[in-house]
Short mmCIF file of C-alpha atoms (C1' of nucleotides) in Angstrom, two decimals:
data_model
loop_
_atom_site.label_atom_id
_atom_site.label_comp_id
_atom_site.label_asym_id
_atom_site.label_seq_id
_atom_site.Cartn_x
_atom_site.Cartn_y
_atom_site.Cartn_z
CA UNK A 6 13.07 -14.91 3.33
CA UNK A 7 11.59 -11.53 2.53
CA UNK A 8 9.55 -9.12 4.59
CA UNK A 9 6.66 -6.98 3.37
CA UNK A 10 4.12 -4.42 4.37
CA UNK A 11 0.69 -4.76 2.80
CA UNK A 12 -1.84 -1.96 2.98
CA UNK A 13 -5.57 -2.18 2.95
CA UNK A 14 -8.38 0.00 4.13
CA UNK A 15 -10.15 -1.71 7.03
CA UNK A 16 -13.50 -0.92 5.46
CA UNK A 17 -12.41 -3.19 2.62
CA UNK A 18 -10.58 -5.86 4.61
CA UNK A 19 -9.28 -5.85 8.16
CA UNK A 20 -7.08 -7.99 10.35
CA UNK A 21 -10.27 -9.28 11.96
CA UNK A 22 -11.51 -10.43 8.57
CA UNK A 23 -8.23 -12.21 8.01
CA UNK A 24 -8.39 -13.80 11.44
CA UNK A 25 -11.86 -15.09 10.66
CA UNK A 26 -10.95 -16.28 7.16
CA UNK A 27 -7.57 -17.81 8.03
CA UNK A 28 -6.25 -17.24 4.53
CA UNK A 29 -7.30 -14.92 1.76
CA UNK A 30 -6.41 -14.18 -1.84
CA UNK A 31 -4.85 -10.77 -2.13
CA UNK A 32 -6.62 -9.50 -5.22
CA UNK A 33 -7.20 -6.09 -6.64
CA UNK A 34 -3.69 -4.68 -6.67
CA UNK A 35 -3.63 -2.32 -9.65
CA UNK A 36 -0.18 -0.86 -9.44
CA UNK A 37 2.66 -2.22 -11.53
CA UNK A 38 5.36 -1.82 -8.94
CA UNK A 39 3.28 -3.60 -6.32
CA UNK A 40 2.36 -6.32 -8.77
CA UNK A 41 5.99 -6.89 -9.65
CA UNK A 42 6.87 -7.32 -6.00
CA UNK A 43 4.19 -9.96 -5.68
CA UNK A 44 5.02 -11.70 -8.91
CA UNK A 45 8.79 -11.64 -8.75
CA UNK A 46 9.82 -11.55 -5.14
CA UNK A 47 7.14 -12.90 -2.82
CA UNK A 48 7.73 -16.43 -1.69
CA UNK A 49 5.67 -18.73 0.46
CA UNK A 50 6.64 -18.15 4.06
CA UNK A 51 7.55 -14.50 3.61
CA UNK A 52 6.46 -12.37 6.56
CA UNK A 53 3.89 -9.63 6.20
CA UNK A 54 3.06 -6.57 8.27
CA UNK A 55 -0.66 -6.03 7.87
CA UNK A 56 -1.26 -2.29 7.58
CA UNK A 57 -4.57 -0.48 7.87
CA UNK A 58 -4.76 2.73 5.88
CA UNK A 59 -7.47 5.37 6.18
CA UNK A 60 -8.08 4.07 9.67
CA UNK A 61 -8.29 5.53 13.13
CA UNK A 62 -5.43 5.42 13.69
CA UNK A 63 -3.73 4.14 10.57
CA UNK A 64 -1.00 1.64 11.34
CA UNK A 65 0.12 -1.95 11.51
CA UNK A 66 -2.68 -4.04 13.00
CA UNK A 67 -1.13 -7.48 12.86
CA UNK A 68 0.94 -10.09 11.12
CA UNK A 69 0.44 -12.44 8.22
CA UNK A 70 2.55 -14.62 5.99
CA UNK A 71 2.53 -15.52 2.34
CA UNK A 72 0.92 -18.93 1.99
CA UNK A 73 0.82 -19.18 -1.79
CA UNK A 74 2.95 -17.51 -4.40
CA UNK A 75 1.69 -15.24 -7.14
CA UNK A 76 -0.58 -16.40 -9.89
CA UNK A 77 -2.64 -14.46 -12.42
CA UNK A 78 -6.02 -13.17 -11.36
CA UNK A 79 -8.60 -15.39 -13.06
CA UNK A 80 -10.68 -12.55 -14.44
CA UNK A 81 -7.88 -10.14 -15.21
CA UNK A 82 -4.62 -11.96 -15.91
CA UNK A 83 -2.60 -8.80 -16.40
CA UNK A 84 -2.66 -8.63 -12.64
CA UNK A 85 -1.82 -11.21 -10.09
CA UNK A 86 -2.54 -12.22 -6.55
CA UNK A 87 -0.95 -14.10 -3.69
CA UNK A 88 -2.55 -15.84 -0.73
CA UNK A 89 -1.76 -14.68 2.76
CA UNK A 90 -2.42 -16.48 6.03
CA UNK A 91 -3.34 -14.98 9.37
CA UNK A 92 -0.55 -15.06 11.93
CA UNK A 93 -1.37 -12.63 14.72
CA UNK A 94 -3.43 -9.62 15.65
CA UNK A 95 -1.61 -7.00 17.68
CA UNK A 96 -3.02 -6.17 21.08
CA UNK A 97 -2.74 -2.58 20.02
CA UNK A 98 -2.29 -0.89 16.64
CA UNK A 99 1.25 0.23 15.96
CA UNK A 100 0.23 3.59 14.63
CA UNK A 101 1.84 5.49 11.82
CA UNK A 102 2.76 8.11 14.37
CA UNK A 103 4.63 5.50 16.41
CA UNK A 104 6.37 4.15 13.33
CA UNK A 105 7.54 7.64 12.47
CA UNK A 106 9.10 8.29 15.81
CA UNK A 107 10.66 4.88 16.41
CA UNK A 108 14.39 4.62 15.97
CA UNK A 109 15.39 2.25 13.22
CA UNK A 110 12.26 2.78 11.12
CA UNK A 111 13.32 6.06 9.54
CA UNK A 112 13.65 4.46 6.14
CA UNK A 113 10.36 2.63 6.04
CA UNK A 114 8.49 3.73 2.95
CA UNK A 115 5.19 3.90 4.78
CA UNK A 116 6.50 6.65 7.05
CA UNK A 117 7.41 8.82 4.11
CA UNK A 118 5.04 11.40 2.84
CA UNK A 119 3.31 10.64 -0.40
CA UNK A 120 4.14 6.95 -0.60
CA UNK A 121 1.07 5.28 -1.98
CA UNK A 122 2.61 1.96 -2.84
CA UNK A 123 0.30 -0.68 -1.39
CA UNK A 124 2.94 -3.40 -1.15
CA UNK A 125 6.28 -2.38 0.22
CA UNK A 126 9.41 -4.31 1.04
CA UNK A 127 10.66 -3.93 4.61
CA UNK A 128 13.91 -5.12 6.13
CA UNK A 129 14.16 -7.87 8.74
CA UNK A 130 15.30 -5.33 11.26
CA UNK A 131 12.29 -3.10 10.57
CA UNK A 132 9.99 -6.08 10.75
CA UNK A 133 11.42 -7.19 14.08
CA UNK A 134 11.09 -3.73 15.57
CA UNK A 135 7.44 -3.45 14.54
CA UNK A 136 6.67 -6.91 15.92
CA UNK A 137 8.25 -5.93 19.20
CA UNK A 138 6.12 -2.79 19.34
CA UNK A 139 2.99 -4.74 18.50
CA UNK A 140 3.52 -7.37 21.15
CA UNK A 141 4.36 -4.92 23.83
CA UNK A 142 1.39 -4.30 26.06
CA UNK A 143 0.99 -0.87 27.51
CA UNK A 144 0.93 -0.71 31.28
CA UNK A 145 -2.07 1.61 31.19
"C1'" DG B 8 -14.37 16.26 3.43
"C1'" DC B 9 -10.08 18.47 2.08
"C1'" DC B 10 -6.18 18.42 -0.48
"C1'" DA B 11 -1.19 17.15 -1.48
"C1'" DA B 12 1.24 13.76 -3.83
"C1'" DC B 13 1.51 10.59 -7.06
"C1'" DG B 14 0.32 7.42 -11.25
"C1'" DT B 15 -1.94 7.15 -15.63
"C1'" DT B 16 -3.87 8.78 -19.82
"C1'" DG B 17 -4.04 10.98 -24.05
"C1'" DG B 18 -3.38 14.97 -27.28
"C1'" DC B 19 0.07 16.76 -29.76
"C1'" DG C 5 8.36 11.65 -25.79
"C1'" DC C 6 6.50 15.67 -23.45
"C1'" DC C 7 3.36 17.33 -20.29
"C1'" DA C 8 -1.35 18.92 -18.81
"C1'" DA C 9 -5.40 17.00 -17.18
"C1'" DC C 10 -7.44 13.77 -14.61
"C1'" DG C 11 -8.24 10.05 -11.15
"C1'" DT C 12 -6.76 7.84 -6.92
"C1'" DT C 13 -4.58 7.35 -2.49
"C1'" DG C 14 -4.34 8.29 2.07
"C1'" DG C 15 -3.12 11.40 6.08
"C1'" DC C 16 -5.31 14.64 8.52
#
DNA sequence: GCCAACGTTGGC
DNA sequence: GCCAACGTTGGC
């Protein structure tokens, strides 16, 4: 079982879109490193942190899981896509700022400056911490 | 909208 | 194979 973080701009596709659609094909990745993660390491059932970039605030907005392993994109077989399935929408965005200041997440790639990789591996421990943050409701 | 950081391209 | 120029990403 592997754990991932997948980035997308909410203007392109949001957790609400995924909730509505149930599953979606993750197309359009045009980065070799990200493609190789999908092609070589993503398995059905892997857990996904759904991350909104260029958002207000940017951060993890919910959870998904890999429902179908990588296959070539029909129109552009150099690249490939997986399917992901909606799992949960967080009550509140776990913002990048929160990720940065949470103990145990210091090594997450997304918190590091200049990391543009749109699909990133995360550890189980990092995944669990983010889920805990996302499910926690603020008392305010 | 700005701009730093990064990946890719292409001339040599 | 180097590296400058260019395009893109993404936080702010």
